[in-house]
Coordinates of C-alpha atoms in Angstrom, one line a residue:
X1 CA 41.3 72.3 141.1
X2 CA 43.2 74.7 138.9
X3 CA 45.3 73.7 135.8
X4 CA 48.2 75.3 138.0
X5 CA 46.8 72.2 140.4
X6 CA 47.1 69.9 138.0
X7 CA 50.1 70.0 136.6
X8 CA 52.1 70.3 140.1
X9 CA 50.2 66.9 141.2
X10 CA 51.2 65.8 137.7
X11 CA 55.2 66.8 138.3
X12 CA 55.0 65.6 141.9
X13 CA 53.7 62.1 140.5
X14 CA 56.6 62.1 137.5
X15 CA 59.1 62.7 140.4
X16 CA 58.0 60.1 143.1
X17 CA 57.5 57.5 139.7
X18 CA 61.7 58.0 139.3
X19 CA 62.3 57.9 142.8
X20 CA 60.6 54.7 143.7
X21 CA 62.0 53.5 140.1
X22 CA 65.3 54.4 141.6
X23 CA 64.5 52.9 145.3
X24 CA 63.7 49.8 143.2
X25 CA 66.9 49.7 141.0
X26 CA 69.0 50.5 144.5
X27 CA 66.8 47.6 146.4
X28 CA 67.8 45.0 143.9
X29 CA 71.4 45.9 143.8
X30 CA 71.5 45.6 147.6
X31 CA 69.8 42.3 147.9
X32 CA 72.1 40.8 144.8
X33 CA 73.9 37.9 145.6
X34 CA 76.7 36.0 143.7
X35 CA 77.7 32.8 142.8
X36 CA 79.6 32.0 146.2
X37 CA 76.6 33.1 148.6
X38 CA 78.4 36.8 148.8
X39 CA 75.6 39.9 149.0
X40 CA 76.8 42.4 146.6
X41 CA 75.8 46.2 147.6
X42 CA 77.2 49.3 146.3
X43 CA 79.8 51.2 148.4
X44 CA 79.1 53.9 150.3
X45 CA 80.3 57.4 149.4
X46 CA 83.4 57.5 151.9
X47 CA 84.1 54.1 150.9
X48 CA 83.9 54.7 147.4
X49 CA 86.7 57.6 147.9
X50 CA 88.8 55.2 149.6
X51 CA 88.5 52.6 147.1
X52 CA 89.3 54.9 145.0
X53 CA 92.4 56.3 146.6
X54 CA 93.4 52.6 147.2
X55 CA 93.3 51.6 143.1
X56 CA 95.9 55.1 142.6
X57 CA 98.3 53.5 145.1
X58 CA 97.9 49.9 145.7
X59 CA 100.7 49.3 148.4
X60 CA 99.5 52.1 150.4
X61 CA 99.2 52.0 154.1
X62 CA 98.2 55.2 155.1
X63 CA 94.3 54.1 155.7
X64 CA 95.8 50.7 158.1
X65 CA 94.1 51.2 161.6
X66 CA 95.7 49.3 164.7
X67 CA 95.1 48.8 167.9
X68 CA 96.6 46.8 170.6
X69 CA 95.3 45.4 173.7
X70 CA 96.8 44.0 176.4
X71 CA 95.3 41.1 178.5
X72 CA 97.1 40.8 181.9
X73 CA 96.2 37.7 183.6
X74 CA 95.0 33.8 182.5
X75 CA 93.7 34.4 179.0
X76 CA 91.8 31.6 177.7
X77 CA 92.9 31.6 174.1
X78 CA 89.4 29.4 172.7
X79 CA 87.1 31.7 174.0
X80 CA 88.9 34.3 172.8
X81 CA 89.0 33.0 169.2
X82 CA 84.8 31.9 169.5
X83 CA 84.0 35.6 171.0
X84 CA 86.1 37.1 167.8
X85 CA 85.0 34.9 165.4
X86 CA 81.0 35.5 166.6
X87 CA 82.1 39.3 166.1
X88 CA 83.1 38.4 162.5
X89 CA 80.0 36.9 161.9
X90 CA 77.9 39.5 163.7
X91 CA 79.4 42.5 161.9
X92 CA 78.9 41.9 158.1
X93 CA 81.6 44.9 157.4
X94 CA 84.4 42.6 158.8
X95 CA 83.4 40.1 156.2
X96 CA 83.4 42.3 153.7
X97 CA 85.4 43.2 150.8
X98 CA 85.5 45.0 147.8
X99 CA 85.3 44.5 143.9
X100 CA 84.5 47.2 141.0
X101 CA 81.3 46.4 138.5
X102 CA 81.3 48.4 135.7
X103 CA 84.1 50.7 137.2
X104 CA 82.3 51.3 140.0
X105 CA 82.8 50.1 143.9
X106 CA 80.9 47.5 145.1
X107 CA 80.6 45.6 148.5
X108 CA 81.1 42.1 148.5
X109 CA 79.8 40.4 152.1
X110 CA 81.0 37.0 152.3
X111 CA 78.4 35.0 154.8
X112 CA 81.0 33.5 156.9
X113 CA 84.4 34.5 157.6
X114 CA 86.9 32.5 159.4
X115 CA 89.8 34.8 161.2
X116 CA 93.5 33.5 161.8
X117 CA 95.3 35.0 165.0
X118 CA 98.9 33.8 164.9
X119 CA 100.5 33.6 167.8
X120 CA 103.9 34.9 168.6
X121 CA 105.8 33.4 171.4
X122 CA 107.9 36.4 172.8
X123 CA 108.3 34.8 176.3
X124 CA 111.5 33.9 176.0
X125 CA 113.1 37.2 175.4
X126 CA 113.7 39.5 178.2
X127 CA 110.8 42.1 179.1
X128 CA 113.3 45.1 177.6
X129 CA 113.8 42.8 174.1
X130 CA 110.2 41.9 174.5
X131 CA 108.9 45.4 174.1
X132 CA 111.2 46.2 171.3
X133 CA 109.9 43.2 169.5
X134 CA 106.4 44.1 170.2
X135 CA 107.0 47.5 168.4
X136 CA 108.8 46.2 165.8
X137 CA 105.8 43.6 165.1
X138 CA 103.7 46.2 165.3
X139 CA 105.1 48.6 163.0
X140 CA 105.3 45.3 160.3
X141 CA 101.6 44.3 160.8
X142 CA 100.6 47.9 160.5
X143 CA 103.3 48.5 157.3
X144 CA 101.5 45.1 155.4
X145 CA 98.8 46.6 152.6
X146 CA 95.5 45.3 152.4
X147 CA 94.2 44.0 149.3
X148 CA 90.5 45.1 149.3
X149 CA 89.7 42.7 146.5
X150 CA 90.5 39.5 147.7
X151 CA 90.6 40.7 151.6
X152 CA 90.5 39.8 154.4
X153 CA 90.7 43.6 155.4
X154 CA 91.2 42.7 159.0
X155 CA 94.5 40.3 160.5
X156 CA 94.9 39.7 164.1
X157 CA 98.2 38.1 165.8
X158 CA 98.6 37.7 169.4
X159 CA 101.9 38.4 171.4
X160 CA 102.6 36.0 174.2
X161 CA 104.4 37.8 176.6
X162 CA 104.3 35.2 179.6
X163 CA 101.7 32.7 180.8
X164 CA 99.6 36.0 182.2
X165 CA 100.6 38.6 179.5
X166 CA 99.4 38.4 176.1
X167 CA 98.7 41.9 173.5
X168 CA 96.6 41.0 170.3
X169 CA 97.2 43.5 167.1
X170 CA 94.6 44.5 165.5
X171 CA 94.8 45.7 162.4
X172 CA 92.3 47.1 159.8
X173 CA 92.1 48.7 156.7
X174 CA 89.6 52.1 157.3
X175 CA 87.3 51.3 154.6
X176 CA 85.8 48.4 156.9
X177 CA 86.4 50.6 159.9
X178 CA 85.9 54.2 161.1
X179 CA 87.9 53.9 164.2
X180 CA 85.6 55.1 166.9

């Protein structure tokens, strides 16, 4: 073995020492947990720069994603509610929130997180008055700014239309959600 040998084995070694230091440092801050039970991770990059774009303009509600879907037919408003609330459970980025350590983003991934779906009773109104209402509702849910500190960064309401007619909004801040 040359000393040429010897001291690329030797830089090789000094780099995979700092990553594996690093790996460590990241491993810990991954698997941190605080007080209430919450993991604490750090953001990712994308969320980072939303984060970020989100502490210049608080009341921003250019990053809100909605959706509605409409249920024709009997809907069966406790299964509905379990299956949603397993999702919440399941998927740990519609628990999550976000809070800054030392300046930087961090997530904060409660380990339960109960959902409220109001319900709007819109059966009353005639189906022409109905839909206005349902795009008025829509435009407010979707017009309401998330607070990605205290959360939740997800809100649900459901829209009785009739006994066989319901739509549930769905809105979510982009952080949380890529909207694929």
């Amino acid at each position: 073995m040359t000393a040429a040998d010897l001291l690329q084995q030797s830089r090789l070694t000094t780099a995979a020492d700092v990553n594996l230091k690093d790996l460590a440092t990241r491993l810990r801050t991954e698997n941190a947990v605080d007080s209430q039970g919450n993991r604490i991770r750090p953001a990712s990059f994308n969320q980072a720069q939303l984060w970020f774009i989100q502490q210049l303009e608080p009341a921003s509600v250019a990053y809100n994603l909605i959706d509605a879907i409409h249920f024709k037919g009997r809907l069966n408003l406790p299964a509905l509610m379990a299956s949603l609330n397993h999702l919440f459970h399941r998927q740990e980025s519609l628990r999550t929130t976000f809070a800054a350590t030392a300046g930087e983003p961090m997530q904060v991934i409660a380990p339960v997180a109960a959902i409220n779906c109001a319900t709007v009773k819109l059966s009353h109104l005639p189906e022409a008055e109905q839909a206005t209402e349902v795009n008025r509702i829509t435009v407010e849910e979707s017009n309401q700014p998330f607070d990605l500190k205290r959360g939740p960064l997800a809100r649900l309401r459901l829209l009785k239309l009739g006994e066989q007619n319901h739509v549930l909004l769905l809105v979510l801040h982009h952080i949380i959600w890529d909207g694929w």
